[in-house]
mmCIF file of C-alpha atoms in Angstrom:
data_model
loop_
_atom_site.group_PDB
_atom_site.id
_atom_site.type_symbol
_atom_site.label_atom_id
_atom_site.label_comp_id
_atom_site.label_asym_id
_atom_site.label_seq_id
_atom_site.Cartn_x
_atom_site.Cartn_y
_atom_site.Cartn_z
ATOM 1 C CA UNK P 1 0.000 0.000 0.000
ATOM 2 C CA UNK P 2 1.211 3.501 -1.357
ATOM 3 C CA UNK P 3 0.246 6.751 0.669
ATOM 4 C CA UNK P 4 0.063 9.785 -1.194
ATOM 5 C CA UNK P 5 0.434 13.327 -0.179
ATOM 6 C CA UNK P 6 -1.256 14.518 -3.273
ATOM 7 C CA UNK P 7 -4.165 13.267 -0.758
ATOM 8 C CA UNK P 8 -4.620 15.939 0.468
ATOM 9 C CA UNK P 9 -4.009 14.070 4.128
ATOM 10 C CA UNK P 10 -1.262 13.926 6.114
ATOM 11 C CA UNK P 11 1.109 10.346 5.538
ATOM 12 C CA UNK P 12 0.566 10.147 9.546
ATOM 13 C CA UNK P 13 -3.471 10.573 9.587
ATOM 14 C CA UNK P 14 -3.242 8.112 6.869
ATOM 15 C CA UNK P 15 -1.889 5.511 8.666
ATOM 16 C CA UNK P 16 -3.877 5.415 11.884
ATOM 17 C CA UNK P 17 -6.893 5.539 9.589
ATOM 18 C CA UNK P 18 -5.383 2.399 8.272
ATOM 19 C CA UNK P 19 -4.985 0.674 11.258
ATOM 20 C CA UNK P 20 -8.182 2.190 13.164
ATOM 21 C CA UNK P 21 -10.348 0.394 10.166
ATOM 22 C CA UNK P 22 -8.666 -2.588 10.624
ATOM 23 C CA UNK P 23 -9.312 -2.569 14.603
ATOM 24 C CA UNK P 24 -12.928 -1.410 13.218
ATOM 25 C CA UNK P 25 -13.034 -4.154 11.177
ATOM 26 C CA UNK P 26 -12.576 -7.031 13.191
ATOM 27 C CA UNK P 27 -8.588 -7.562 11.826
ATOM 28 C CA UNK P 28 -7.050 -6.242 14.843
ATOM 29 C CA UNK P 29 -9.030 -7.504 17.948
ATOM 30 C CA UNK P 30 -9.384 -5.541 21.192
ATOM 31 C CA UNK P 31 -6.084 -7.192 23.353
ATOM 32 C CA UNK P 32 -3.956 -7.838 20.093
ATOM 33 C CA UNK P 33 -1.079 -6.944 19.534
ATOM 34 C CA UNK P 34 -0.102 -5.167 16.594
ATOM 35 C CA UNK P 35 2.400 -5.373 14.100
ATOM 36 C CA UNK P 36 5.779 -3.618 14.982
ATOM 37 C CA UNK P 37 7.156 -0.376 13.356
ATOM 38 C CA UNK P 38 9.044 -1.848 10.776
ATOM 39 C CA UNK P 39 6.358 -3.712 9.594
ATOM 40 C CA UNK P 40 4.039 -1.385 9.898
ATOM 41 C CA UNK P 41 6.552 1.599 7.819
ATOM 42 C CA UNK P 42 6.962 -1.523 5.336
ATOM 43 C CA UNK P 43 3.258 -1.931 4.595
ATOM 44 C CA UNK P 44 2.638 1.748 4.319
ATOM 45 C CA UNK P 45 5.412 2.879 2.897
ATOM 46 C CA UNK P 46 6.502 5.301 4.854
ATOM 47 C CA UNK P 47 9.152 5.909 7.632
ATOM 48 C CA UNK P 48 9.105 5.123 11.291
ATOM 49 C CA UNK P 49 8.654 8.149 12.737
ATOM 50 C CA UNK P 50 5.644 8.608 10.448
ATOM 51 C CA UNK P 51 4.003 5.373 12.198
ATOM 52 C CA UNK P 52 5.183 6.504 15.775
ATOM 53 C CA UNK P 53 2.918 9.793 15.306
ATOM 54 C CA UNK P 54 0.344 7.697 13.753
ATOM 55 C CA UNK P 55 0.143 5.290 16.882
ATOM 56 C CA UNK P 56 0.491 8.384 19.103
ATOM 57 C CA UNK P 57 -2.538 9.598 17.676
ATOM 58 C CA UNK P 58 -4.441 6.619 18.416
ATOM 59 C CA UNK P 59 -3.033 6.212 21.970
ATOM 60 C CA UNK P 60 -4.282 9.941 22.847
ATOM 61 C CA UNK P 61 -7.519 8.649 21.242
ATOM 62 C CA UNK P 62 -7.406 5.066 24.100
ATOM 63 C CA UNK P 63 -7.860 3.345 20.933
ATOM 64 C CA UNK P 64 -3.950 1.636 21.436
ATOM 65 C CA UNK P 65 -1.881 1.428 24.080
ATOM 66 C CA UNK P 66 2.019 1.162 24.238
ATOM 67 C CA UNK P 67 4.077 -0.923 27.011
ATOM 68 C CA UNK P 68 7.194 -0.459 27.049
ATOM 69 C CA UNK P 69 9.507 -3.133 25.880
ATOM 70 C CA UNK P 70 6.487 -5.450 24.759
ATOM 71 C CA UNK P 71 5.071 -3.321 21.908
ATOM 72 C CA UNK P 72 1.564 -1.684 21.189
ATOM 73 C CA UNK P 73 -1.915 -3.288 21.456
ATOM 74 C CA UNK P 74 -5.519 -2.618 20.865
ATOM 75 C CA UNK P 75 -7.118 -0.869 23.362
ATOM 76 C CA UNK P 76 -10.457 -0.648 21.467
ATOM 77 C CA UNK P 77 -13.727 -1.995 22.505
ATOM 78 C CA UNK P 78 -17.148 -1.024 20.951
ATOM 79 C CA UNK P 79 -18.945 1.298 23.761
ATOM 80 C CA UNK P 80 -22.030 -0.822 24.656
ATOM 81 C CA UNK P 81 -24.893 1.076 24.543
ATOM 82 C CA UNK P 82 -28.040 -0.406 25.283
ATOM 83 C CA UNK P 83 -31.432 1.825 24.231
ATOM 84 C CA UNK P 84 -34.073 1.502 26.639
ATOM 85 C CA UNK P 85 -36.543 3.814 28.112
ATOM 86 C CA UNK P 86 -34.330 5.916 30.260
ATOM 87 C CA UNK P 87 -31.123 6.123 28.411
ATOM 88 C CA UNK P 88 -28.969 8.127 30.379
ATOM 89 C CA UNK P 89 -25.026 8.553 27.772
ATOM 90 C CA UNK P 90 -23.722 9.301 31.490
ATOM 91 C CA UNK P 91 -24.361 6.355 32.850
ATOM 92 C CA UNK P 92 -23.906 4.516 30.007
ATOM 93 C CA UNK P 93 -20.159 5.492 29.681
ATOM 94 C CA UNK P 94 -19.638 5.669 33.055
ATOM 95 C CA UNK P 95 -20.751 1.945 33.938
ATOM 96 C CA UNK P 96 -18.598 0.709 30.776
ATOM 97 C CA UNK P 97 -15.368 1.838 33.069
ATOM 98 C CA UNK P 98 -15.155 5.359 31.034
ATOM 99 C CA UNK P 99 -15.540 9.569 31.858
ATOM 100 C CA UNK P 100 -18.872 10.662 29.951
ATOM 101 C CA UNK P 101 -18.046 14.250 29.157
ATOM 102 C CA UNK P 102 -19.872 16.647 27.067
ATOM 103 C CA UNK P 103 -18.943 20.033 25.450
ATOM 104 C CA UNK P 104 -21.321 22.863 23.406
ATOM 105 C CA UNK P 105 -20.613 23.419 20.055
ATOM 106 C CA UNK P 106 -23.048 25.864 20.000
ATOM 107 C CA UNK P 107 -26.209 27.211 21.597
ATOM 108 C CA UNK P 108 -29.087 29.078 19.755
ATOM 109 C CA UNK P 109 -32.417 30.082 18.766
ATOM 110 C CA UNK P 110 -34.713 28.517 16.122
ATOM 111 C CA UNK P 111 -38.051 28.021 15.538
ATOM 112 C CA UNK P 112 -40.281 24.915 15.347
ATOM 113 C CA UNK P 113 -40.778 23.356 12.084
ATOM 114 C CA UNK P 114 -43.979 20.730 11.397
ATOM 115 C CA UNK P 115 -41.721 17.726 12.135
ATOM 116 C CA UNK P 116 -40.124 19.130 15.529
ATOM 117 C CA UNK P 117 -43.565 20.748 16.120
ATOM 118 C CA UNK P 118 -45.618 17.683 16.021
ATOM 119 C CA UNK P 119 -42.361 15.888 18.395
ATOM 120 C CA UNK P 120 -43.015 18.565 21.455
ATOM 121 C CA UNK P 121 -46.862 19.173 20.651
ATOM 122 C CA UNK P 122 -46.004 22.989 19.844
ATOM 123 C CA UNK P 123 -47.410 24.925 16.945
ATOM 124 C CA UNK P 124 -45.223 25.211 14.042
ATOM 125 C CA UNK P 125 -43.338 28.009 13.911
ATOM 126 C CA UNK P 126 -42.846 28.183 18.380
ATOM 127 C CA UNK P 127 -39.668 29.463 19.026
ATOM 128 C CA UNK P 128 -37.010 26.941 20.347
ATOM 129 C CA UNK P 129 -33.414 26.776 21.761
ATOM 130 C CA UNK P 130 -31.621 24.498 19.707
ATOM 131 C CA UNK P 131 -28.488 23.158 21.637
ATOM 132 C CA UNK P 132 -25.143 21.703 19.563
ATOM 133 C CA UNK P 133 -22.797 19.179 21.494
ATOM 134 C CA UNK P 134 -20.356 16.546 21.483
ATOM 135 C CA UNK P 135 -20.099 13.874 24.152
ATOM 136 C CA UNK P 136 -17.376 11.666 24.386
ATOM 137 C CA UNK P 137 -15.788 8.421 26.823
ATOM 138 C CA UNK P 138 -12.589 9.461 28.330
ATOM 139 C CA UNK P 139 -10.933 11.641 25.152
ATOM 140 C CA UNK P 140 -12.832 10.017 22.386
ATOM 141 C CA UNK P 141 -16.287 11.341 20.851
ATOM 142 C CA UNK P 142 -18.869 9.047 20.404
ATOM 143 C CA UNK P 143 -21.516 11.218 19.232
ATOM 144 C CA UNK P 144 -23.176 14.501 18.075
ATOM 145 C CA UNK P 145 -26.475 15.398 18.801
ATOM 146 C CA UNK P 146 -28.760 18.425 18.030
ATOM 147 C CA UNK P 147 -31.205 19.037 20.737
ATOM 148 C CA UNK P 148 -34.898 21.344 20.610
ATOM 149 C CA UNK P 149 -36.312 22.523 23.469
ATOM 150 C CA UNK P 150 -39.469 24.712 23.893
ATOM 151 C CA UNK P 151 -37.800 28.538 24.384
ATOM 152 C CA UNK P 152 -40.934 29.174 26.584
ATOM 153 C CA UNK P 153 -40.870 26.355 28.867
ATOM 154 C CA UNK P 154 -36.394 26.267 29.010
ATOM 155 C CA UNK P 155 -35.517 29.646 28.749
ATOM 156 C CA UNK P 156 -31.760 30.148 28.588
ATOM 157 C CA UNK P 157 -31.069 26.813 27.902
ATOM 158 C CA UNK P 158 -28.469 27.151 25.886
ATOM 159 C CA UNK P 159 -26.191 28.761 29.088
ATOM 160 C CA UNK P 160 -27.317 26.210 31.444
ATOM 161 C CA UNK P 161 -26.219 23.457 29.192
ATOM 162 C CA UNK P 162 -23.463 25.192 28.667
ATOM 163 C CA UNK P 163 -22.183 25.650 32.539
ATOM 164 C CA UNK P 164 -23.812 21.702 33.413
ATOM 165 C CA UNK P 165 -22.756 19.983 30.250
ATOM 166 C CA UNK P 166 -25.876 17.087 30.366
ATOM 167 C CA UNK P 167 -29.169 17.126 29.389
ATOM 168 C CA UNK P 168 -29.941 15.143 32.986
ATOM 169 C CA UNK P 169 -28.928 17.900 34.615
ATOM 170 C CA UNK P 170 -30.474 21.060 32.350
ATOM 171 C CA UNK P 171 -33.741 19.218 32.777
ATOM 172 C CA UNK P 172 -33.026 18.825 36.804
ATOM 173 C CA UNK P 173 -32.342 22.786 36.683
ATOM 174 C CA UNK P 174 -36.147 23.402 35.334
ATOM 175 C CA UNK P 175 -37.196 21.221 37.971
ATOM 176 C CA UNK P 176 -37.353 17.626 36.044
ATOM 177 C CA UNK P 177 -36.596 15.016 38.324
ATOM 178 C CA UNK P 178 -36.989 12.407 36.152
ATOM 179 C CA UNK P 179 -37.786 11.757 32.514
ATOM 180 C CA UNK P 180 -38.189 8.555 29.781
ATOM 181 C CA UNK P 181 -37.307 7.702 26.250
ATOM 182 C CA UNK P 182 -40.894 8.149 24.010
ATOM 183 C CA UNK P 183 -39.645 7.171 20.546
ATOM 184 C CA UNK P 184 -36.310 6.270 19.238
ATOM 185 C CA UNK P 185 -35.372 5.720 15.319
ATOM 186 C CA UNK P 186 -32.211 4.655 13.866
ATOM 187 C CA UNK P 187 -31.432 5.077 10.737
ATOM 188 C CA UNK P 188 -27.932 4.610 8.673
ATOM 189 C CA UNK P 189 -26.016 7.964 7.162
ATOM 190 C CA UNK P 190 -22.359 8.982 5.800
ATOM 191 C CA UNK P 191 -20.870 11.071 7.847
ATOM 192 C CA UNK P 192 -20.426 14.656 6.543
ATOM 193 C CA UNK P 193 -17.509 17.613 6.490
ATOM 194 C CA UNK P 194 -18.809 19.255 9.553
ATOM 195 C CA UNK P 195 -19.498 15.928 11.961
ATOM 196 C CA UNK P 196 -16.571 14.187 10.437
ATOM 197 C CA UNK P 197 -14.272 17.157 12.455
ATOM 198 C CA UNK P 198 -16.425 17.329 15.418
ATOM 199 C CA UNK P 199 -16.274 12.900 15.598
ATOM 200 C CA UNK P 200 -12.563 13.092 14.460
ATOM 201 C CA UNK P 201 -13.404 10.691 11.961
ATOM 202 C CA UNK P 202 -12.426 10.262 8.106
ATOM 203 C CA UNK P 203 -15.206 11.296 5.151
ATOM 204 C CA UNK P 204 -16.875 8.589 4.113
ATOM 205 C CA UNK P 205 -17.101 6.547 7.478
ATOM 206 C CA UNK P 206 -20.455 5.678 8.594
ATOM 207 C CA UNK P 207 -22.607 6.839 11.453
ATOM 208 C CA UNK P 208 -25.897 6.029 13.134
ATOM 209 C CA UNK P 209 -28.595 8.972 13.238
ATOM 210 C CA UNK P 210 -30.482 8.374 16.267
ATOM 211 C CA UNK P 211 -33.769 10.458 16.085
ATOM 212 C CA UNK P 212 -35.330 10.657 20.015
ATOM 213 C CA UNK P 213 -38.040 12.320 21.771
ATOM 214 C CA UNK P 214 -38.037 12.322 26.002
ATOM 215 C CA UNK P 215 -41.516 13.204 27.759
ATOM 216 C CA UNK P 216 -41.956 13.858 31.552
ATOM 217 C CA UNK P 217 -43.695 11.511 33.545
ATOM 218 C CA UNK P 218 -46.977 12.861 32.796
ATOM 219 C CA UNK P 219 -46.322 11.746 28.864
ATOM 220 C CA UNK P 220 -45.217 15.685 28.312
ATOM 221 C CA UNK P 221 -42.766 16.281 25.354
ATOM 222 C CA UNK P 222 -39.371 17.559 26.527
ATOM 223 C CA UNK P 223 -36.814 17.772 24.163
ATOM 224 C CA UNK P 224 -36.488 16.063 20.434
ATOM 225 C CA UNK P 225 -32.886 15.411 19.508
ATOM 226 C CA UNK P 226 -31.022 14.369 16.472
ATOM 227 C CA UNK P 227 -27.791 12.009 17.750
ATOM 228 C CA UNK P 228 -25.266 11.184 15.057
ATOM 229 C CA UNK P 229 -22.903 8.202 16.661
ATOM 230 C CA UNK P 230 -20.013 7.069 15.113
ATOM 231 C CA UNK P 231 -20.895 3.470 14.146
ATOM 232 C CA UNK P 232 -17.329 2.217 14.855
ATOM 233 C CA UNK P 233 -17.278 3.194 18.295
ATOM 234 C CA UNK P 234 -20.788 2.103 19.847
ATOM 235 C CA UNK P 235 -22.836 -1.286 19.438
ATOM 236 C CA UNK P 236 -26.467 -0.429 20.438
ATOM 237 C CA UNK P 237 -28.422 -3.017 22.731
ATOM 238 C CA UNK P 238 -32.453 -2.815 22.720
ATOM 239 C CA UNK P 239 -34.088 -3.702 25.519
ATOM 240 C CA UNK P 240 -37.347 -3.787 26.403
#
């Protein structure tokens, strides 16, 4: 295999794409070790210190890790992430052994089209606080998600998220103790330019759009979100 500047992508990024599809694929399992520099520069083409950035990159992601005198291994493991009627990413990631953290993007107004309408039982047209964010396991992001809220009902939103950094807890701070999952659709997607940065992943990778809508306990719509997942990273569970 041949990697070529003319790309467009660095030789380094190149190669830890390389080896992140093959631990994607199933040709590097999670515990394995992987092949050693030389073989690696052979296969690629390229020099050593070339691979040693490219593994660097994937150790800062937790996707390898190096020990010292032994060589590097897989450290990745598809996040399980079971769907159920309160899905919580927090406790998710946090009872697979990792640190949930989330981070705005960006935090605005909009206003309620038919679709999003019809999700919170507003009139088209309501105005809404539409919230941006990443979350991510330890350093690596697992998803994007675009979130509506009712502006009337979550006023300043946007800067609560912002200083909390979980929907749990914005919710808490309006005085929503508790909440549940009222519809959930996946469907399949290409990622595009502007998730592909956020996700750190390559164009042309998959993801998993996760469309959502969470009610009170009284069956009242709370927020509708749109949750883009990178497909390599997660393995969803249903449950009932």
């Amino acid at each position: 295999m041949t990697m070529q500047e003319s790309s467009g992508v660095a030789l380094w990024r190149q190669v830890a794409d390389g080896i992140e599809r093959g631990i994607a694929d199933g040709r590097f399992a999670a515990g394995e070790k992987l092949p050693g520099e030389m073989e690696i520069a052979e296969t690629y083409r390229v020099n050593r210190h070339t691979v040693r950035r490219a593994l660097a990159a994937l150790a800062e992601r937790g996707l390898v890790r190096a020990e010292r005198g032994s060589g590097t291994y897989v450290e990745a493991q598809r996040l399980a992430y079971p769907l159920r009627s309160r899905t919580r990413f927090s406790e998710i990631v946090g009872a697979g052994g990792h640190e949930p953290r989330g981070q705005l993007i960006e935090a605005g107004t909009d206003i309620a089209t038919r679709e999003i309408a019809r999700e919170l039982g507003l009139k088209t047209g309501a105005p809404l606080i539409r919230i941006e964010a990443v979350r991510l396991a330890d350093r690596t992001p697992i998803c994007v998600s675009t979130t509506w809220l009712s502006a009337e009902q979550f006023p300043d939103a946007g800067a609560v998220f912002a200083d909390l950094r979980s929907m749990t807890k914005l919710l808490a701070h309006y005085g929503i103790k508790d909440y549940r999952r009222a519809s959930t659709r996946i469907t399949a997607a290409i990622v595009d330019a502007t998730d592909a940065a956020r996700l750190d992943l390559p164009l042309g990778r998959p993801v998993l759009v996760v469309d959502a809508t969470d009610v009170d306990n009284a069956d009242k719509p709370l927020v509708t979100k749109r949750s883009r997942f990178a497909a390599e990273r997660v393995e969803f569970l249903v449950e009932g």
